[in-house]
Amino acid sequence: MTATNAYAIDSYTDTYRIYELKEPATRSSVKICPERGGIVIGCQLHGQELLYLDRATFLDPSANIRGGIPILFPICGQLKDGQYEWEGAVYRMRNHGVARTSAWEVADKKTDGEAALTLVLKSSEETLASYPFDFELRFAFQLKEGRLGIRQTYRNLSDRPMPVQAGFHPYFATGENKRLFYESDATRLLDYNDGQIKPFAGTVDLSGLVESVALLDPKTPTVAFPFGQNGRVQLDYSPQFGTVVLWSVEGKPFICVEPWTAPNGALNRKEGLILVEPGGALELDFGISYSVRP
């Protein structure tokens, strides 16, 4: 294969317009749906599909998608009573924020040296009702050498500092086993099922848990876990993603491993938020790789 056709981007309709990044040499591809929150609905790396997707929730425009990689902005998780106060006013916001329920626009496509698709989301009347800031998000989804990278820019177009809690919510198709060993140098986790902080020694069993648990103090911005019989998934991200949330649903063949910039409820507590200055931008990276363990 020559350098000129090492990468490709195809598009097709599956109820919505889908863009598929392709790297045939590594048997890798990434499927993205801008209209449904800029969500990644498929990620095959080195011939292995990594993501779980409930197609019924994807196809239903009124449903929250269960699967893929939802984008979380400007909050991750839930707000107390579904609302928060900012600068003396009270706003309501759905779980995980406004980005995952908004239609994104395609701003750029690239097949030279990588397969890359850049999506843009700008504030609107709908987002301003929940989040009173003018913003522009620019996400570049990059497939190269069998790895998915997501380069993010969060730009504040308002005249005052903009609070941001950013994150991703990947659903990994790990099967029915909910007891996994996570490679992380975190030492503590917060169990949202009982509200207790507990020691973390690597293994977490999500069996029977309704709520998530969160790794609180990783020093290295990476986490890895087994996938299938002999595979390994590794997530790498900017140091600002200081919390890793683990969650699943009993009887469903997935586990979510979610890098967040702050724990749940940050906008209620006004803690852990990143304040982007007027006219400024926050730039972050997130990547997923897959390998076969020796």
PDB file of N, CA and C in Angstrom, residues 196-271:
ATOM      1  N   GLN A 196     -18.391   5.860  50.319  1.00  0.00           N
ATOM      2  CA  GLN A 196     -17.171   5.673  51.077  1.00  0.00           C
ATOM      3  C   GLN A 196     -15.928   5.713  50.185  1.00  0.00           C
ATOM      4  N   ILE A 197     -14.859   6.293  50.731  1.00  0.00           N
ATOM      5  CA  ILE A 197     -13.551   6.238  50.076  1.00  0.00           C
ATOM      6  C   ILE A 197     -12.830   5.001  50.578  1.00  0.00           C
ATOM      7  N   LYS A 198     -12.309   4.205  49.641  1.00  0.00           N
ATOM      8  CA  LYS A 198     -11.729   2.912  49.972  1.00  0.00           C
ATOM      9  C   LYS A 198     -10.349   2.781  49.316  1.00  0.00           C
ATOM     10  N   PRO A 199      -9.510   1.895  49.838  1.00  0.00           N
ATOM     11  CA  PRO A 199      -8.207   1.670  49.182  1.00  0.00           C
ATOM     12  C   PRO A 199      -8.406   0.983  47.839  1.00  0.00           C
ATOM     13  N   PHE A 200      -7.547   1.318  46.900  1.00  0.00           N
ATOM     14  CA  PHE A 200      -7.565   0.702  45.570  1.00  0.00           C
ATOM     15  C   PHE A 200      -6.273  -0.064  45.372  1.00  0.00           C
ATOM     16  N   ALA A 201      -6.402  -1.362  45.077  1.00  0.00           N
ATOM     17  CA  ALA A 201      -5.222  -2.205  44.896  1.00  0.00           C
ATOM     18  C   ALA A 201      -5.162  -2.816  43.508  1.00  0.00           C
ATOM     19  N   GLY A 202      -6.002  -2.335  42.600  1.00  0.00           N
ATOM     20  CA  GLY A 202      -5.930  -2.790  41.213  1.00  0.00           C
ATOM     21  C   GLY A 202      -7.185  -3.463  40.713  1.00  0.00           C
ATOM     22  N   THR A 203      -7.759  -4.354  41.504  1.00  0.00           N
ATOM     23  CA  THR A 203      -8.932  -5.102  41.063  1.00  0.00           C
ATOM     24  C   THR A 203     -10.214  -4.431  41.541  1.00  0.00           C
ATOM     25  N   VAL A 204     -11.160  -4.273  40.618  1.00  0.00           N
ATOM     26  CA  VAL A 204     -12.474  -3.722  40.953  1.00  0.00           C
ATOM     27  C   VAL A 204     -13.526  -4.678  40.408  1.00  0.00           C
ATOM     28  N   ASP A 205     -14.480  -5.030  41.261  1.00  0.00           N
ATOM     29  CA  ASP A 205     -15.588  -5.890  40.858  1.00  0.00           C
ATOM     30  C   ASP A 205     -16.856  -5.046  40.821  1.00  0.00           C
ATOM     31  N   LEU A 206     -17.373  -4.809  39.627  1.00  0.00           N
ATOM     32  CA  LEU A 206     -18.577  -4.000  39.460  1.00  0.00           C
ATOM     33  C   LEU A 206     -19.852  -4.835  39.502  1.00  0.00           C
ATOM     34  N   SER A 207     -19.735  -6.133  39.726  1.00  0.00           N
ATOM     35  CA  SER A 207     -20.901  -7.018  39.745  1.00  0.00           C
ATOM     36  C   SER A 207     -21.896  -6.563  40.807  1.00  0.00           C
ATOM     37  N   GLY A 208     -23.144  -6.407  40.407  1.00  0.00           N
ATOM     38  CA  GLY A 208     -24.196  -6.074  41.345  1.00  0.00           C
ATOM     39  C   GLY A 208     -24.257  -4.624  41.771  1.00  0.00           C
ATOM     40  N   LEU A 209     -23.293  -3.799  41.334  1.00  0.00           N
ATOM     41  CA  LEU A 209     -23.297  -2.389  41.725  1.00  0.00           C
ATOM     42  C   LEU A 209     -24.201  -1.587  40.802  1.00  0.00           C
ATOM     43  N   VAL A 210     -24.960  -0.686  41.385  1.00  0.00           N
ATOM     44  CA  VAL A 210     -25.836   0.190  40.598  1.00  0.00           C
ATOM     45  C   VAL A 210     -25.097   1.457  40.197  1.00  0.00           C
ATOM     46  N   GLU A 211     -24.401   2.044  41.150  1.00  0.00           N
ATOM     47  CA  GLU A 211     -23.663   3.279  40.885  1.00  0.00           C
ATOM     48  C   GLU A 211     -22.207   2.963  40.530  1.00  0.00           C
ATOM     49  N   SER A 212     -21.491   3.982  40.133  1.00  0.00           N
ATOM     50  CA  SER A 212     -20.104   3.830  39.693  1.00  0.00           C
ATOM     51  C   SER A 212     -19.145   3.897  40.871  1.00  0.00           C
ATOM     52  N   VAL A 213     -17.878   3.620  40.579  1.00  0.00           N
ATOM     53  CA  VAL A 213     -16.782   3.909  41.500  1.00  0.00           C
ATOM     54  C   VAL A 213     -15.782   4.772  40.732  1.00  0.00           C
ATOM     55  N   ALA A 214     -15.011   5.551  41.455  1.00  0.00           N
ATOM     56  CA  ALA A 214     -14.097   6.485  40.803  1.00  0.00           C
ATOM     57  C   ALA A 214     -12.704   6.375  41.412  1.00  0.00           C
ATOM     58  N   LEU A 215     -11.701   6.191  40.563  1.00  0.00           N
ATOM     59  CA  LEU A 215     -10.308   6.246  41.003  1.00  0.00           C
ATOM     60  C   LEU A 215      -9.962   7.712  41.217  1.00  0.00           C
ATOM     61  N   LEU A 216      -9.502   8.045  42.427  1.00  0.00           N
ATOM     62  CA  LEU A 216      -9.423   9.452  42.815  1.00  0.00           C
ATOM     63  C   LEU A 216      -8.065  10.111  42.619  1.00  0.00           C
ATOM     64  N   ASP A 217      -6.974   9.338  42.755  1.00  0.00           N
ATOM     65  CA  ASP A 217      -5.674  10.002  42.852  1.00  0.00           C
ATOM     66  C   ASP A 217      -4.601   9.395  41.952  1.00  0.00           C
ATOM     67  N   PRO A 218      -4.913   9.044  40.706  1.00  0.00           N
ATOM     68  CA  PRO A 218      -3.836   8.545  39.844  1.00  0.00           C
ATOM     69  C   PRO A 218      -2.819   9.653  39.556  1.00  0.00           C
ATOM     70  N   LYS A 219      -1.550   9.299  39.624  1.00  0.00           N
ATOM     71  CA  LYS A 219      -0.499  10.281  39.335  1.00  0.00           C
ATOM     72  C   LYS A 219      -0.099  10.256  37.865  1.00  0.00           C
ATOM     73  N   THR A 220      -0.262   9.105  37.232  1.00  0.00           N
ATOM     74  CA  THR A 220       0.087   8.950  35.825  1.00  0.00           C
ATOM     75  C   THR A 220      -1.192   8.955  34.989  1.00  0.00           C
ATOM     76  N   PRO A 221      -1.271   9.779  33.936  1.00  0.00           N
ATOM     77  CA  PRO A 221      -2.503   9.896  33.157  1.00  0.00           C
ATOM     78  C   PRO A 221      -2.684   8.750  32.168  1.00  0.00           C
ATOM     79  N   THR A 222      -2.845   7.553  32.717  1.00  0.00           N
ATOM     80  CA  THR A 222      -3.072   6.384  31.881  1.00  0.00           C
ATOM     81  C   THR A 222      -3.736   5.308  32.723  1.00  0.00           C
ATOM     82  N   VAL A 223      -4.558   4.475  32.073  1.00  0.00           N
ATOM     83  CA  VAL A 223      -5.150   3.316  32.729  1.00  0.00           C
ATOM     84  C   VAL A 223      -5.285   2.231  31.674  1.00  0.00           C
ATOM     85  N   ALA A 224      -5.085   0.982  32.069  1.00  0.00           N
ATOM     86  CA  ALA A 224      -5.190  -0.144  31.140  1.00  0.00           C
ATOM     87  C   ALA A 224      -5.928  -1.287  31.829  1.00  0.00           C
ATOM     88  N   PHE A 225      -6.526  -2.158  31.003  1.00  0.00           N
ATOM     89  CA  PHE A 225      -7.291  -3.272  31.547  1.00  0.00           C
ATOM     90  C   PHE A 225      -7.364  -4.380  30.508  1.00  0.00           C
ATOM     91  N   PRO A 226      -7.594  -5.626  30.940  1.00  0.00           N
ATOM     92  CA  PRO A 226      -7.663  -6.737  29.991  1.00  0.00           C
ATOM     93  C   PRO A 226      -8.923  -6.670  29.143  1.00  0.00           C
ATOM     94  N   PHE A 227      -8.781  -7.190  27.911  1.00  0.00           N
ATOM     95  CA  PHE A 227      -9.908  -7.202  26.983  1.00  0.00           C
ATOM     96  C   PHE A 227      -9.919  -8.544  26.273  1.00  0.00           C
ATOM     97  N   GLY A 228     -10.964  -9.322  26.516  1.00  0.00           N
ATOM     98  CA  GLY A 228     -11.024 -10.652  25.919  1.00  0.00           C
ATOM     99  C   GLY A 228     -10.018 -11.592  26.564  1.00  0.00           C
ATOM    100  N   GLN A 229      -9.669 -12.644  25.834  1.00  0.00           N
ATOM    101  CA  GLN A 229      -8.801 -13.677  26.401  1.00  0.00           C
ATOM    102  C   GLN A 229      -7.361 -13.223  26.543  1.00  0.00           C
ATOM    103  N   ASN A 230      -6.856 -12.467  25.578  1.00  0.00           N
ATOM    104  CA  ASN A 230      -5.445 -12.078  25.663  1.00  0.00           C
ATOM    105  C   ASN A 230      -5.181 -10.664  25.167  1.00  0.00           C
ATOM    106  N   GLY A 231      -6.212  -9.833  25.166  1.00  0.00           N
ATOM    107  CA  GLY A 231      -6.047  -8.460  24.722  1.00  0.00           C
ATOM    108  C   GLY A 231      -5.882  -7.496  25.887  1.00  0.00           C
ATOM    109  N   ARG A 232      -5.478  -6.277  25.552  1.00  0.00           N
ATOM    110  CA  ARG A 232      -5.267  -5.231  26.548  1.00  0.00           C
ATOM    111  C   ARG A 232      -5.633  -3.896  25.925  1.00  0.00           C
ATOM    112  N   VAL A 233      -6.469  -3.136  26.615  1.00  0.00           N
ATOM    113  CA  VAL A 233      -6.840  -1.788  26.186  1.00  0.00           C
ATOM    114  C   VAL A 233      -6.136  -0.788  27.088  1.00  0.00           C
ATOM    115  N   GLN A 234      -5.588   0.239  26.488  1.00  0.00           N
ATOM    116  CA  GLN A 234      -4.937   1.292  27.272  1.00  0.00           C
ATOM    117  C   GLN A 234      -5.516   2.650  26.881  1.00  0.00           C
ATOM    118  N   LEU A 235      -5.843   3.442  27.885  1.00  0.00           N
ATOM    119  CA  LEU A 235      -6.295   4.812  27.690  1.00  0.00           C
ATOM    120  C   LEU A 235      -5.195   5.756  28.157  1.00  0.00           C
ATOM    121  N   ASP A 236      -4.875   6.735  27.325  1.00  0.00           N
ATOM    122  CA  ASP A 236      -3.919   7.784  27.672  1.00  0.00           C
ATOM    123  C   ASP A 236      -4.617   9.121  27.506  1.00  0.00           C
ATOM    124  N   TYR A 237      -4.304  10.080  28.380  1.00  0.00           N
ATOM    125  CA  TYR A 237      -5.046  11.328  28.343  1.00  0.00           C
ATOM    126  C   TYR A 237      -4.238  12.434  29.011  1.00  0.00           C
ATOM    127  N   SER A 238      -4.687  13.658  28.811  1.00  0.00           N
ATOM    128  CA  SER A 238      -4.022  14.803  29.422  1.00  0.00           C
ATOM    129  C   SER A 238      -4.124  14.723  30.948  1.00  0.00           C
ATOM    130  N   PRO A 239      -3.138  15.285  31.661  1.00  0.00           N
ATOM    131  CA  PRO A 239      -3.146  15.194  33.130  1.00  0.00           C
ATOM    132  C   PRO A 239      -4.382  15.825  33.774  1.00  0.00           C
ATOM    133  N   GLN A 240      -5.044  16.713  33.074  1.00  0.00           N
ATOM    134  CA  GLN A 240      -6.244  17.337  33.651  1.00  0.00           C
ATOM    135  C   GLN A 240      -7.353  16.323  33.919  1.00  0.00           C
ATOM    136  N   PHE A 241      -7.329  15.196  33.208  1.00  0.00           N
ATOM    137  CA  PHE A 241      -8.308  14.141  33.478  1.00  0.00           C
ATOM    138  C   PHE A 241      -7.860  13.372  34.722  1.00  0.00           C
ATOM    139  N   GLY A 242      -8.155  13.940  35.888  1.00  0.00           N
ATOM    140  CA  GLY A 242      -7.610  13.408  37.131  1.00  0.00           C
ATOM    141  C   GLY A 242      -8.478  12.382  37.830  1.00  0.00           C
ATOM    142  N   THR A 243      -9.646  12.064  37.265  1.00  0.00           N
ATOM    143  CA  THR A 243     -10.557  11.081  37.841  1.00  0.00           C
ATOM    144  C   THR A 243     -10.899  10.049  36.781  1.00  0.00           C
ATOM    145  N   VAL A 244     -10.891   8.773  37.149  1.00  0.00           N
ATOM    146  CA  VAL A 244     -11.300   7.709  36.226  1.00  0.00           C
ATOM    147  C   VAL A 244     -12.496   6.995  36.830  1.00  0.00           C
ATOM    148  N   VAL A 245     -13.634   7.069  36.152  1.00  0.00           N
ATOM    149  CA  VAL A 245     -14.876   6.486  36.650  1.00  0.00           C
ATOM    150  C   VAL A 245     -15.087   5.113  36.005  1.00  0.00           C
ATOM    151  N   LEU A 246     -15.461   4.135  36.830  1.00  0.00           N
ATOM    152  CA  LEU A 246     -15.734   2.775  36.367  1.00  0.00           C
ATOM    153  C   LEU A 246     -17.203   2.472  36.645  1.00  0.00           C
ATOM    154  N   TRP A 247     -17.911   1.965  35.611  1.00  0.00           N
ATOM    155  CA  TRP A 247     -19.358   1.741  35.766  1.00  0.00           C
ATOM    156  C   TRP A 247     -19.800   0.642  34.816  1.00  0.00           C
ATOM    157  N   SER A 248     -20.835  -0.071  35.213  1.00  0.00           N
ATOM    158  CA  SER A 248     -21.421  -1.080  34.351  1.00  0.00           C
ATOM    159  C   SER A 248     -22.878  -1.281  34.736  1.00  0.00           C
ATOM    160  N   VAL A 249     -23.565  -2.140  34.003  1.00  0.00           N
ATOM    161  CA  VAL A 249     -24.944  -2.516  34.288  1.00  0.00           C
ATOM    162  C   VAL A 249     -25.002  -4.032  34.343  1.00  0.00           C
ATOM    163  N   GLU A 250     -25.575  -4.553  35.406  1.00  0.00           N
ATOM    164  CA  GLU A 250     -25.665  -5.998  35.569  1.00  0.00           C
ATOM    165  C   GLU A 250     -26.411  -6.623  34.384  1.00  0.00           C
ATOM    166  N   GLY A 251     -25.830  -7.692  33.828  1.00  0.00           N
ATOM    167  CA  GLY A 251     -26.458  -8.385  32.715  1.00  0.00           C
ATOM    168  C   GLY A 251     -26.135  -7.820  31.348  1.00  0.00           C
ATOM    169  N   LYS A 252     -25.381  -6.714  31.302  1.00  0.00           N
ATOM    170  CA  LYS A 252     -24.988  -6.122  30.028  1.00  0.00           C
ATOM    171  C   LYS A 252     -23.486  -6.341  29.816  1.00  0.00           C
ATOM    172  N   PRO A 253     -23.073  -6.680  28.567  1.00  0.00           N
ATOM    173  CA  PRO A 253     -21.682  -7.089  28.335  1.00  0.00           C
ATOM    174  C   PRO A 253     -20.733  -5.915  28.092  1.00  0.00           C
ATOM    175  N   PHE A 254     -20.713  -4.964  29.024  1.00  0.00           N
ATOM    176  CA  PHE A 254     -19.795  -3.828  28.861  1.00  0.00           C
ATOM    177  C   PHE A 254     -19.320  -3.339  30.218  1.00  0.00           C
ATOM    178  N   ILE A 255     -18.211  -2.634  30.166  1.00  0.00           N
ATOM    179  CA  ILE A 255     -17.720  -1.855  31.296  1.00  0.00           C
ATOM    180  C   ILE A 255     -17.295  -0.495  30.760  1.00  0.00           C
ATOM    181  N   CYS A 256     -17.693   0.555  31.459  1.00  0.00           N
ATOM    182  CA  CYS A 256     -17.290   1.902  31.073  1.00  0.00           C
ATOM    183  C   CYS A 256     -16.073   2.324  31.893  1.00  0.00           C
ATOM    184  N   VAL A 257     -15.072   2.832  31.195  1.00  0.00           N
ATOM    185  CA  VAL A 257     -13.861   3.358  31.832  1.00  0.00           C
ATOM    186  C   VAL A 257     -13.743   4.796  31.353  1.00  0.00           C
ATOM    187  N   GLU A 258     -14.014   5.745  32.257  1.00  0.00           N
ATOM    188  CA  GLU A 258     -14.306   7.114  31.860  1.00  0.00           C
ATOM    189  C   GLU A 258     -13.330   8.122  32.474  1.00  0.00           C
ATOM    190  N   PRO A 259     -12.489   8.750  31.674  1.00  0.00           N
ATOM    191  CA  PRO A 259     -11.649   9.827  32.206  1.00  0.00           C
ATOM    192  C   PRO A 259     -12.447  11.126  32.325  1.00  0.00           C
ATOM    193  N   TRP A 260     -12.471  11.685  33.534  1.00  0.00           N
ATOM    194  CA  TRP A 260     -13.150  12.957  33.807  1.00  0.00           C
ATOM    195  C   TRP A 260     -12.127  13.938  34.381  1.00  0.00           C
ATOM    196  N   THR A 261     -12.388  15.226  34.212  1.00  0.00           N
ATOM    197  CA  THR A 261     -11.484  16.225  34.792  1.00  0.00           C
ATOM    198  C   THR A 261     -11.816  16.531  36.248  1.00  0.00           C
ATOM    199  N   ALA A 262     -12.956  16.059  36.746  1.00  0.00           N
ATOM    200  CA  ALA A 262     -13.329  16.271  38.148  1.00  0.00           C
ATOM    201  C   ALA A 262     -14.391  15.243  38.521  1.00  0.00           C
ATOM    202  N   PRO A 263     -14.537  14.940  39.811  1.00  0.00           N
ATOM    203  CA  PRO A 263     -15.558  13.978  40.234  1.00  0.00           C
ATOM    204  C   PRO A 263     -16.975  14.495  40.020  1.00  0.00           C
ATOM    205  N   ASN A 264     -17.933  13.597  40.229  1.00  0.00           N
ATOM    206  CA  ASN A 264     -19.343  13.896  40.054  1.00  0.00           C
ATOM    207  C   ASN A 264     -19.774  15.101  40.905  1.00  0.00           C
ATOM    208  N   GLY A 265     -20.657  15.940  40.354  1.00  0.00           N
ATOM    209  CA  GLY A 265     -21.198  17.065  41.108  1.00  0.00           C
ATOM    210  C   GLY A 265     -20.275  18.255  41.233  1.00  0.00           C
ATOM    211  N   ALA A 266     -19.244  18.333  40.411  1.00  0.00           N
ATOM    212  CA  ALA A 266     -18.262  19.418  40.532  1.00  0.00           C
ATOM    213  C   ALA A 266     -18.896  20.795  40.365  1.00  0.00           C
ATOM    214  N   LEU A 267     -19.875  20.901  39.475  1.00  0.00           N
ATOM    215  CA  LEU A 267     -20.491  22.211  39.237  1.00  0.00           C
ATOM    216  C   LEU A 267     -21.369  22.631  40.409  1.00  0.00           C
ATOM    217  N   ASN A 268     -21.944  21.664  41.122  1.00  0.00           N
ATOM    218  CA  ASN A 268     -22.691  21.991  42.343  1.00  0.00           C
ATOM    219  C   ASN A 268     -21.756  22.487  43.438  1.00  0.00           C
ATOM    220  N   ARG A 269     -20.629  21.788  43.601  1.00  0.00           N
ATOM    221  CA  ARG A 269     -19.713  22.102  44.702  1.00  0.00           C
ATOM    222  C   ARG A 269     -18.745  23.233  44.360  1.00  0.00           C
ATOM    223  N   LYS A 270     -18.645  23.579  43.075  1.00  0.00           N
ATOM    224  CA  LYS A 270     -17.667  24.575  42.593  1.00  0.00           C
ATOM    225  C   LYS A 270     -16.246  24.116  42.910  1.00  0.00           C
ATOM    226  N   GLU A 271     -16.014  22.794  42.790  1.00  0.00           N
ATOM    227  CA  GLU A 271     -14.714  22.220  43.083  1.00  0.00           C
ATOM    228  C   GLU A 271     -14.207  21.427  41.884  1.00  0.00           C
TER     229      GLU A 271
END
